[in-house]
Amino acid sequence: MKKILLLLTFYSLLFGQVNYTFQVSTQTFTPISGGSSFTFTGTTDDGYSDAVNIFDGTATFNYCGTDFTQFQVSTNGFIRLGTGLTSARPTDSLSGTIRSIIAPLWDDLSVSDFNDITYQVTGEAGSYVLTVEWLNVRWNKNAPSSNAEFQVKLYQADGRIEFLYGTMGTPTNGSASIGLANNTSITSTTNPTTRAFLAVNVGGTPSARTYHLSSGALFSGINNAPTSGTLFTFTPVTPTPIAAGTYTVGTPTSDYKSLSEMANALNIHGVAGAVTFEIADGTYDDIIHLNNISGASATNTITIKKATGATVTLTPRNGSVNSTGAIAFGDAVIRLTGSQYVTIDGLRIIEAKQSTVLWRFETGVNPGNSVNPDGTMQSGARFNTFKNLYIDMGGTTGIAHQGLCGFRFYTTVGTETDTSKATSYNVIDACSVTGFWRAGVRIFGISGTNPDRGNVIKNCWFGGVSITTGAGSDVRVLEIDCQNGITISDNVIENIEATIMTTNNIYGMWFNPAASASNLNSGIITISGNTIRNLENSGTGTTTGFAVGIVSNNIANSTTFYIYNNKIYDIYSNGNSTSRATGIGMYMSTGTGANVYVYNNMVSDLRAPRSTANPGVRNLDCQNLGGGANFYVYHNTFVLDNSVPPTSSTLKVCNLYWANFGSANLDLRNNIFVNTQLGSAAHSICLYPSSSANYGRLTSTTDYNLYYIGDSPDTTKQGISWDGTGATLRQLWAHKAFISPRDTFATQSTVNFVNALSDLHLTGSSLGDNDLYAPIISGYTTDIDGDTRQ
């Protein structure tokens, strides 16, 4: 026995975690007969006891590697091993500074009388059992009558801990924690300290409860009671790395009966080789929360997938975040807290979309950082792969919640300098994400000076979002902050509509949404092969709300964007003020030395018919105030047509807008600009600089662009270029003396497209049309389809 306790002590210190397995069974609740009373300080609402002996005063109870002889109890549903408890602690937190907590129901409770809390020691030396009991409990303290009773039992012989629940009614505004907090000294409570606790969340329904486990998320918002007569058993184990091989999950005869059991085993034991966990067919009210698994490596990988032929759906109920609250960290269905070399493959995540409670899971998949006891980062989630997942977060179904995310990469603090602690080199591949509100993917690195690195989003579908109820809030399909070298390729973003917006916006991709001067994206950013279509900010009350395909705000110095082979169309804002519809907007601000390559893109069917912005519709928008960026715009096709004529008398629409250019340069070659949009008094322009001086920022190589404004344009409203003063409209040829030698070989010609709204491939007489001739630019020898240019 002594040897086992020494091993437990060693491993608890080594891994700093709660090495206990968890089992659920049923047992009749029998109140203590002849129990001993405590001496309390405080009231029956918030009272705490003097220290009493756990067993006989000399016998010890080993908890997370430490021997204890005494404990204290709180009216608020927990015991604390040792001494030194100086308040009743009504605010529950298993990752708080008060440690050595064993909590069957930690909340701001009350009892009718101090005699409702008693204890009893049974058995003999070596096999003592301590039982602590709470009767006539009000959960929470303002409940109109008693609605809970429960016990904690400590077993000397094997260190086992039990929670036994008697008659449990419906809580009144309860938000409890259930679980264990180890003996680790915690100096910062900004974020949950990974592995320092084991939290139990109550899922399911009253007639069919399930219980979720996490040692990375606190689950401090439990407002559902365990089923009456439920017994939780926590059994200490010695960590033994899981051997390489394939293991089964999800049935009574599987290696692991539940997803939580599998995840807890990985967190406790780690791995000794590559392991695969195959989940049986079924729908699971359960979660997968992994920590930084000991032994995981590029060789010792961890794969969690559906069994062959199975359909595996995770639909946990009763998340810990109030649906009216802001985005939180801890209520993800799949959470990788500092996990590395994990692959999650082929699972379905369906948010339960509850309509009668405010609590729900807010994020489908949540990789991020593990946390040390001082609140600093321990490790980042790195080298993980999420593939073939289907995620439906429910949107406005049930209780509407504007914080829902399919994926959220998160960081815990903003001052870390160790690059290995960033959430980096993760891949989201071939996933389908719907029902989000805030974002399909929201990524936020440590800081602009220590961003996440090398993350990839590819081959995914994001769509099917309809926001018709609730409070207005942006929809940002991909929200990107503090990323270095991110790649976003071959995704489809489509069918995102909101009818409730006033000043809020819809974005396909938004880099640095806050336009922060410090939370900057950097490195080589690649956005290629994506299709973005049918983004509709269509509310009748919309005023300044935008609809945008791809946009970036401030960037770090020397950042390079490659934006190519993307198709963006059907972008609509119904705003009646300064709203805009934009295909690609690159707002580099003062980032110096930036290079932006925009080529082989097709952008069409942008509409903001009621906008008063100047201009309100922009296929491409380039800005770099004083930053000296270089914009290379090659082989793009930008089309605006008149299928939905503007109604605003002041709206201006343009193919290309460039402003706040300072010393930036714009190299404009081999593009097709078509703008035939008209309106009651609208101005339709191909080239629209914010001032005439910006024409001088066109490089001398600018040439071979095609401009078309109609066969019989209204020259009072339409023009190839704009002089920036708002006084006149001019044809490009009238500017030749000003811009020469730029666009020496520019041309005007009708262009035939397969579909001017949605497919800008050439067809008919435009195939082989010499007016569309342009010499090949070195390095840009293939087109949007990967075919060699001729």
CSV table of C-alpha atoms in Angstrom, one decimal, residues 180-549:
chain,number,residue,atom,x,y,z
A,180,LEU,CA,-12.1,17.5,-7.8
A,181,ALA,CA,-9.4,20.2,-7.5
A,182,ASN,CA,-6.0,18.9,-6.7
A,183,ASN,CA,-3.3,20.3,-4.4
A,184,THR,CA,-1.5,22.4,-6.9
A,185,SER,CA,-0.8,26.0,-5.7
A,186,ILE,CA,-2.4,28.3,-8.2
A,187,THR,CA,-1.3,31.9,-8.3
A,188,SER,CA,-3.4,33.2,-11.3
A,189,THR,CA,-7.1,32.4,-12.0
A,190,THR,CA,-7.3,34.3,-15.3
A,191,ASN,CA,-7.7,31.0,-17.2
A,192,PRO,CA,-8.4,27.4,-16.0
A,193,THR,CA,-5.1,25.7,-15.0
A,194,THR,CA,-4.9,22.5,-17.2
A,195,ARG,CA,-4.8,19.2,-15.3
A,196,ALA,CA,-5.3,20.8,-11.9
A,197,PHE,CA,-8.9,19.7,-11.7
A,198,LEU,CA,-11.4,17.1,-13.0
A,199,ALA,CA,-14.8,18.7,-13.7
A,200,VAL,CA,-18.0,16.7,-14.3
A,201,ASN,CA,-20.7,18.3,-16.5
A,202,VAL,CA,-24.3,17.1,-16.3
A,203,GLY,CA,-25.7,16.3,-19.8
A,204,GLY,CA,-28.7,14.5,-21.1
A,205,THR,CA,-32.2,14.9,-19.8
A,206,PRO,CA,-33.7,14.3,-16.4
A,207,SER,CA,-34.8,10.8,-17.4
A,208,ALA,CA,-31.5,9.9,-19.2
A,209,ARG,CA,-28.6,11.8,-17.7
A,210,THR,CA,-25.0,11.6,-19.1
A,211,TYR,CA,-21.9,13.0,-17.5
A,212,HIS,CA,-19.1,14.7,-19.3
A,213,LEU,CA,-15.5,14.9,-18.1
A,214,SER,CA,-12.9,17.6,-18.5
A,215,SER,CA,-9.6,18.7,-17.0
A,216,GLY,CA,-9.2,21.6,-19.3
A,217,ALA,CA,-12.7,23.3,-19.0
A,218,LEU,CA,-14.2,24.2,-15.7
A,219,PHE,CA,-17.9,23.6,-16.4
A,220,SER,CA,-18.8,26.0,-13.7
A,221,GLY,CA,-22.3,26.7,-15.1
A,222,ILE,CA,-24.0,23.4,-14.3
A,223,ASN,CA,-27.7,24.0,-13.8
A,224,ASN,CA,-29.0,20.4,-14.1
A,225,ALA,CA,-29.1,18.0,-11.2
A,226,PRO,CA,-27.7,14.5,-11.3
A,227,THR,CA,-30.4,11.9,-11.3
A,228,SER,CA,-31.6,11.0,-7.8
A,229,GLY,CA,-29.8,7.9,-6.6
A,230,THR,CA,-26.7,8.5,-8.8
A,231,LEU,CA,-23.3,7.5,-7.5
A,232,PHE,CA,-20.1,9.0,-8.9
A,233,THR,CA,-16.9,7.0,-8.1
A,234,PHE,CA,-13.5,8.6,-8.5
A,235,THR,CA,-10.7,6.0,-8.3
A,236,PRO,CA,-7.0,6.9,-8.2
A,237,VAL,CA,-4.8,5.2,-10.7
A,238,THR,CA,-1.1,5.0,-11.5
A,239,PRO,CA,-0.4,6.4,-15.0
A,240,THR,CA,0.7,3.7,-17.4
A,241,PRO,CA,1.2,4.9,-21.0
A,242,ILE,CA,-1.3,3.4,-23.5
A,243,ALA,CA,0.4,1.0,-25.8
A,244,ALA,CA,0.4,1.4,-29.6
A,245,GLY,CA,-2.6,-0.1,-31.2
A,246,THR,CA,-6.3,0.3,-32.1
A,247,TYR,CA,-8.9,0.6,-29.4
A,248,THR,CA,-12.7,0.6,-29.5
A,249,VAL,CA,-15.0,3.2,-27.9
A,250,GLY,CA,-18.7,3.6,-27.2
A,251,THR,CA,-20.3,0.3,-26.3
A,252,PRO,CA,-20.5,-1.7,-23.0
A,253,THR,CA,-18.0,-4.2,-24.4
A,254,SER,CA,-15.6,-1.6,-25.9
A,255,ASP,CA,-12.2,-0.8,-24.4
A,256,TYR,CA,-13.6,2.6,-23.4
A,257,LYS,CA,-17.3,2.8,-22.7
A,258,SER,CA,-17.7,6.5,-23.4
A,259,LEU,CA,-15.9,9.4,-25.1
A,260,SER,CA,-15.2,11.0,-21.8
A,261,GLU,CA,-13.6,7.8,-20.4
A,262,MET,CA,-11.4,7.6,-23.5
A,263,ALA,CA,-10.3,11.2,-23.2
A,264,ASN,CA,-9.7,11.0,-19.5
A,265,ALA,CA,-7.5,7.9,-20.0
A,266,LEU,CA,-5.4,9.7,-22.5
A,267,ASN,CA,-5.0,12.7,-20.2
A,268,ILE,CA,-4.0,10.5,-17.3
A,269,HIS,CA,-1.8,7.9,-19.0
A,270,GLY,CA,-0.4,9.4,-22.2
A,271,VAL,CA,0.7,7.1,-25.0
A,272,ALA,CA,3.7,4.8,-25.7
A,273,GLY,CA,3.1,4.6,-29.5
A,274,ALA,CA,0.7,5.5,-32.3
A,275,VAL,CA,-2.9,4.9,-31.1
A,276,THR,CA,-6.2,4.8,-32.9
A,277,PHE,CA,-9.6,5.0,-31.2
A,278,GLU,CA,-12.5,3.9,-33.3
A,279,ILE,CA,-15.9,5.1,-32.1
A,280,ALA,CA,-18.9,2.8,-32.6
A,281,ASP,CA,-22.0,3.9,-34.5
A,282,GLY,CA,-24.3,6.1,-32.5
A,283,THR,CA,-25.3,9.5,-31.2
A,284,TYR,CA,-23.4,10.5,-28.0
A,285,ASP,CA,-24.4,13.1,-25.4
A,286,ASP,CA,-20.7,13.4,-24.6
A,287,ILE,CA,-17.5,15.4,-25.2
A,288,ILE,CA,-13.9,14.9,-26.1
A,289,HIS,CA,-11.5,17.1,-24.0
A,290,LEU,CA,-7.9,16.3,-24.4
A,291,ASN,CA,-4.9,17.9,-22.7
A,292,ASN,CA,-1.2,17.9,-23.8
A,293,ILE,CA,-0.9,14.2,-23.9
A,294,SER,CA,2.3,12.7,-22.5
A,295,GLY,CA,4.3,10.8,-25.1
A,296,ALA,CA,2.5,12.2,-28.2
A,297,SER,CA,4.8,13.0,-31.1
A,298,ALA,CA,5.1,12.9,-34.8
A,299,THR,CA,5.6,9.1,-34.4
A,300,ASN,CA,3.3,8.5,-31.5
A,301,THR,CA,0.2,10.0,-33.1
A,302,ILE,CA,-3.4,9.9,-31.7
A,303,THR,CA,-6.2,9.3,-34.1
A,304,ILE,CA,-9.9,9.5,-33.0
A,305,LYS,CA,-12.3,8.5,-35.8
A,306,LYS,CA,-15.6,6.7,-36.5
A,307,ALA,CA,-15.5,3.0,-36.8
A,308,THR,CA,-15.8,1.7,-40.4
A,309,GLY,CA,-19.3,2.1,-41.7
A,310,ALA,CA,-20.4,4.0,-38.6
A,311,THR,CA,-22.1,7.4,-38.2
A,312,VAL,CA,-20.9,9.1,-35.1
A,313,THR,CA,-22.7,12.2,-33.8
A,314,LEU,CA,-21.7,14.2,-30.8
A,315,THR,CA,-24.7,16.1,-29.4
A,316,PRO,CA,-24.0,17.0,-25.8
A,317,ARG,CA,-26.6,18.9,-23.9
A,318,ASN,CA,-26.3,21.6,-21.2
A,319,GLY,CA,-23.2,23.5,-22.1
A,320,SER,CA,-21.7,25.8,-19.5
A,321,VAL,CA,-22.2,29.2,-21.3
A,322,ASN,CA,-25.3,31.3,-21.1
A,323,SER,CA,-26.6,31.8,-24.6
A,324,THR,CA,-26.9,35.6,-24.0
A,325,GLY,CA,-23.3,35.9,-23.0
A,326,ALA,CA,-20.2,36.6,-25.0
A,327,ILE,CA,-17.9,34.0,-26.6
A,328,ALA,CA,-16.2,31.9,-23.9
A,329,PHE,CA,-13.4,29.4,-23.9
A,330,GLY,CA,-14.6,26.3,-22.0
A,331,ASP,CA,-17.8,25.0,-23.6
A,332,ALA,CA,-16.5,23.2,-26.8
A,333,VAL,CA,-17.7,19.8,-27.8
A,334,ILE,CA,-14.1,18.8,-28.8
A,335,ARG,CA,-11.4,20.7,-26.9
A,336,LEU,CA,-7.7,20.2,-27.4
A,337,THR,CA,-5.9,22.0,-24.5
A,338,GLY,CA,-2.3,22.0,-25.6
A,339,SER,CA,-2.8,18.7,-27.4
A,340,GLN,CA,-0.4,17.8,-30.1
A,341,TYR,CA,-0.3,15.3,-33.0
A,342,VAL,CA,-4.0,14.5,-32.7
A,343,THR,CA,-6.2,13.7,-35.7
A,344,ILE,CA,-10.0,13.9,-35.3
A,345,ASP,CA,-11.6,12.3,-38.4
A,346,GLY,CA,-15.1,11.8,-39.7
A,347,LEU,CA,-17.2,12.8,-36.6
A,348,ARG,CA,-20.4,14.9,-36.6
A,349,ILE,CA,-21.0,17.6,-34.1
A,350,ILE,CA,-24.6,18.8,-33.7
A,351,GLU,CA,-25.3,21.5,-31.1
A,352,ALA,CA,-28.3,20.4,-29.1
A,353,LYS,CA,-30.2,23.6,-30.0
A,354,GLN,CA,-32.2,23.6,-26.7
A,355,SER,CA,-35.2,25.8,-26.7
A,356,THR,CA,-36.1,25.8,-23.0
A,357,VAL,CA,-32.8,26.6,-21.4
A,358,LEU,CA,-30.2,29.3,-21.9
A,359,TRP,CA,-27.1,27.1,-21.5
A,360,ARG,CA,-25.5,25.5,-24.6
A,361,PHE,CA,-22.2,24.4,-26.1
A,362,GLU,CA,-20.9,27.4,-28.0
A,363,THR,CA,-18.0,25.9,-30.1
A,364,GLY,CA,-17.7,22.7,-32.1
A,365,VAL,CA,-13.9,22.3,-32.0
A,366,ASN,CA,-11.6,24.4,-29.7
A,367,PRO,CA,-7.8,23.9,-29.9
A,368,GLY,CA,-5.7,26.2,-27.8
A,369,ASN,CA,-3.2,26.5,-25.0
A,370,SER,CA,-2.7,24.6,-21.7
A,371,VAL,CA,-2.1,26.7,-18.7
A,372,ASN,CA,0.4,26.7,-15.8
A,373,PRO,CA,-0.6,27.3,-12.2
A,374,ASP,CA,0.6,30.9,-12.6
A,375,GLY,CA,-1.7,31.5,-15.5
A,376,THR,CA,1.0,31.5,-18.2
A,377,MET,CA,0.9,29.1,-21.1
A,378,GLN,CA,2.2,25.6,-20.8
A,379,SER,CA,2.0,24.5,-24.4
A,380,GLY,CA,0.0,25.2,-27.5
A,381,ALA,CA,-2.2,22.9,-29.5
A,382,ARG,CA,0.0,22.0,-32.5
A,383,PHE,CA,0.3,19.7,-35.4
A,384,ASN,CA,-3.3,18.6,-35.1
A,385,THR,CA,-5.6,17.7,-38.0
A,386,PHE,CA,-9.4,18.0,-38.1
A,387,LYS,CA,-10.8,16.4,-41.2
A,388,ASN,CA,-14.1,15.2,-42.6
A,389,LEU,CA,-16.0,16.7,-39.7
A,390,TYR,CA,-19.6,18.0,-40.0
A,391,ILE,CA,-20.4,20.7,-37.5
A,392,ASP,CA,-23.9,22.3,-37.1
A,393,MET,CA,-23.9,24.9,-34.2
A,394,GLY,CA,-27.6,25.6,-34.5
A,395,GLY,CA,-27.5,29.4,-35.1
A,396,THR,CA,-30.8,30.8,-34.1
A,397,THR,CA,-32.5,27.4,-33.6
A,398,GLY,CA,-33.6,27.0,-30.0
A,399,ILE,CA,-32.2,29.9,-27.9
A,400,ALA,CA,-30.5,32.3,-30.4
A,401,HIS,CA,-26.8,32.9,-29.6
A,402,GLN,CA,-24.5,35.2,-31.5
A,403,GLY,CA,-21.3,33.6,-30.1
A,404,LEU,CA,-21.5,30.3,-31.9
A,405,CYS,CA,-18.3,29.1,-33.7
A,406,GLY,CA,-17.6,26.0,-35.6
A,407,PHE,CA,-13.9,26.1,-34.8
A,408,ARG,CA,-12.2,28.5,-32.4
A,409,PHE,CA,-8.5,28.6,-31.9
A,410,TYR,CA,-7.8,30.4,-28.7
A,411,THR,CA,-5.0,31.8,-26.6
A,412,THR,CA,-4.9,32.4,-22.9
A,413,VAL,CA,-2.5,35.3,-22.4
A,414,GLY,CA,-1.1,38.0,-24.7
A,415,THR,CA,2.5,38.4,-23.4
A,416,GLU,CA,4.1,34.9,-24.0
A,417,THR,CA,7.4,35.0,-26.0
A,418,ASP,CA,8.0,31.3,-26.4
A,419,THR,CA,6.9,30.4,-30.0
A,420,SER,CA,6.4,26.7,-29.1
A,421,LYS,CA,3.4,27.7,-27.0
A,422,ALA,CA,1.4,29.1,-29.9
A,423,THR,CA,-1.5,27.2,-31.4
A,424,SER,CA,0.3,26.4,-34.7
A,425,TYR,CA,0.6,24.0,-37.6
A,426,ASN,CA,-3.0,22.8,-37.3
A,427,VAL,CA,-5.0,21.7,-40.4
A,428,ILE,CA,-8.7,22.0,-40.9
A,429,ASP,CA,-9.4,19.8,-44.0
A,430,ALA,CA,-12.6,18.8,-45.8
A,431,CYS,CA,-14.9,19.9,-43.0
A,432,SER,CA,-18.5,21.1,-43.4
A,433,VAL,CA,-19.5,23.8,-41.0
A,434,THR,CA,-23.0,25.4,-40.7
A,435,GLY,CA,-25.3,27.0,-38.1
A,436,PHE,CA,-22.6,29.3,-36.7
A,437,TRP,CA,-23.3,32.9,-36.0
A,438,ARG,CA,-20.0,34.6,-34.9
A,439,ALA,CA,-17.7,32.5,-37.1
A,440,GLY,CA,-17.2,29.3,-39.0
A,441,VAL,CA,-13.5,29.5,-37.9
A,442,ARG,CA,-12.3,32.1,-35.4
A,443,ILE,CA,-8.5,32.1,-34.9
A,444,PHE,CA,-6.6,34.4,-32.5
A,445,GLY,CA,-2.9,33.9,-31.8
A,446,ILE,CA,-0.8,34.9,-28.8
A,447,SER,CA,0.0,38.4,-30.2
A,448,GLY,CA,1.1,40.2,-33.3
A,449,THR,CA,4.7,39.7,-32.2
A,450,ASN,CA,4.3,36.0,-31.4
A,451,PRO,CA,1.4,34.8,-33.6
A,452,ASP,CA,0.2,31.3,-34.4
A,453,ARG,CA,2.2,29.9,-37.3
A,454,GLY,CA,1.4,27.7,-40.3
A,455,ASN,CA,-2.3,27.0,-39.7
A,456,VAL,CA,-4.2,25.7,-42.7
A,457,ILE,CA,-7.9,25.8,-43.7
A,458,LYS,CA,-8.6,23.9,-46.9
A,459,ASN,CA,-11.2,22.0,-48.9
A,460,CYS,CA,-14.0,23.0,-46.4
A,461,TRP,CA,-17.6,24.1,-46.8
A,462,PHE,CA,-19.0,26.9,-44.7
A,463,GLY,CA,-22.6,27.9,-45.3
A,464,GLY,CA,-26.3,27.5,-44.7
A,465,VAL,CA,-26.5,30.3,-42.1
A,466,SER,CA,-29.7,32.2,-41.8
A,467,ILE,CA,-30.0,34.8,-39.0
A,468,THR,CA,-33.6,35.8,-38.8
A,469,THR,CA,-34.0,36.3,-35.0
A,470,GLY,CA,-32.0,37.5,-32.0
A,471,ALA,CA,-29.8,40.6,-31.5
A,472,GLY,CA,-27.7,41.9,-34.4
A,473,SER,CA,-24.1,40.7,-34.5
A,474,ASP,CA,-21.5,40.2,-37.2
A,475,VAL,CA,-21.2,37.0,-39.2
A,476,ARG,CA,-17.5,36.5,-39.9
A,477,VAL,CA,-17.2,33.2,-41.6
A,478,LEU,CA,-13.4,33.1,-41.2
A,479,GLU,CA,-12.1,35.5,-38.6
A,480,ILE,CA,-8.3,35.7,-38.5
A,481,ASP,CA,-6.1,37.4,-35.9
A,482,CYS,CA,-2.4,37.1,-35.0
A,483,GLN,CA,-1.5,34.5,-37.6
A,484,ASN,CA,1.8,34.1,-39.4
A,485,GLY,CA,1.9,32.2,-42.7
A,486,ILE,CA,-1.7,31.0,-42.7
A,487,THR,CA,-3.1,29.2,-45.8
A,488,ILE,CA,-6.7,29.3,-46.8
A,489,SER,CA,-7.4,27.3,-49.9
A,490,ASP,CA,-10.1,25.6,-52.0
A,491,ASN,CA,-12.9,26.3,-49.6
A,492,VAL,CA,-16.5,27.2,-50.4
A,493,ILE,CA,-18.2,29.9,-48.4
A,494,GLU,CA,-21.9,30.3,-49.4
A,495,ASN,CA,-25.4,31.1,-48.5
A,496,ILE,CA,-24.9,33.4,-45.5
A,497,GLU,CA,-27.9,35.6,-44.9
A,498,ALA,CA,-29.0,37.9,-42.1
A,499,THR,CA,-32.2,39.8,-42.0
A,500,ILE,CA,-31.9,41.4,-38.6
A,501,MET,CA,-28.8,43.5,-39.0
A,502,THR,CA,-28.7,47.3,-38.7
A,503,THR,CA,-25.1,48.2,-38.3
A,504,ASN,CA,-23.6,44.7,-38.3
A,505,ASN,CA,-21.8,43.1,-41.2
A,506,ILE,CA,-21.3,39.8,-43.1
A,507,TYR,CA,-17.7,38.8,-44.1
A,508,GLY,CA,-16.4,35.8,-46.0
A,509,MET,CA,-12.9,36.3,-44.6
A,510,TRP,CA,-11.9,39.1,-42.2
A,511,PHE,CA,-8.3,39.5,-41.1
A,512,ASN,CA,-7.7,41.7,-38.0
A,513,PRO,CA,-11.4,42.7,-37.6
A,514,ALA,CA,-10.6,45.2,-34.9
A,515,ALA,CA,-8.1,47.0,-37.1
A,516,SER,CA,-5.7,46.6,-34.1
A,517,ALA,CA,-2.2,48.1,-34.3
A,518,SER,CA,-0.8,45.2,-32.3
A,519,ASN,CA,-2.8,42.1,-33.0
A,520,LEU,CA,-1.4,41.8,-36.5
A,521,ASN,CA,-1.3,39.1,-39.2
A,522,SER,CA,2.1,38.5,-40.8
A,523,GLY,CA,4.4,36.4,-43.0
A,524,ILE,CA,3.2,34.9,-46.2
A,525,ILE,CA,-0.6,34.7,-46.2
A,526,THR,CA,-2.1,32.6,-49.0
A,527,ILE,CA,-5.8,32.8,-50.0
A,528,SER,CA,-6.4,30.7,-53.1
A,529,GLY,CA,-9.0,28.7,-55.0
A,530,ASN,CA,-11.9,29.7,-52.7
A,531,THR,CA,-15.5,30.3,-53.8
A,532,ILE,CA,-17.4,33.0,-51.8
A,533,ARG,CA,-21.0,33.5,-52.9
A,534,ASN,CA,-24.4,34.6,-51.7
A,535,LEU,CA,-23.5,36.7,-48.7
A,536,GLU,CA,-26.7,38.6,-48.1
A,537,ASN,CA,-26.9,41.4,-45.5
A,538,SER,CA,-30.6,41.8,-46.5
A,539,GLY,CA,-32.4,43.3,-43.5
A,540,THR,CA,-34.9,46.0,-44.3
A,541,GLY,CA,-33.6,48.0,-41.3
A,542,THR,CA,-29.9,47.7,-42.3
A,543,THR,CA,-28.1,51.0,-42.3
A,544,THR,CA,-24.3,50.8,-42.3
A,545,GLY,CA,-24.0,47.1,-42.6
A,546,PHE,CA,-21.4,45.7,-45.0
A,547,ALA,CA,-21.2,42.6,-47.1
A,548,VAL,CA,-17.7,41.6,-48.0
A,549,GLY,CA,-15.9,38.7,-49.6
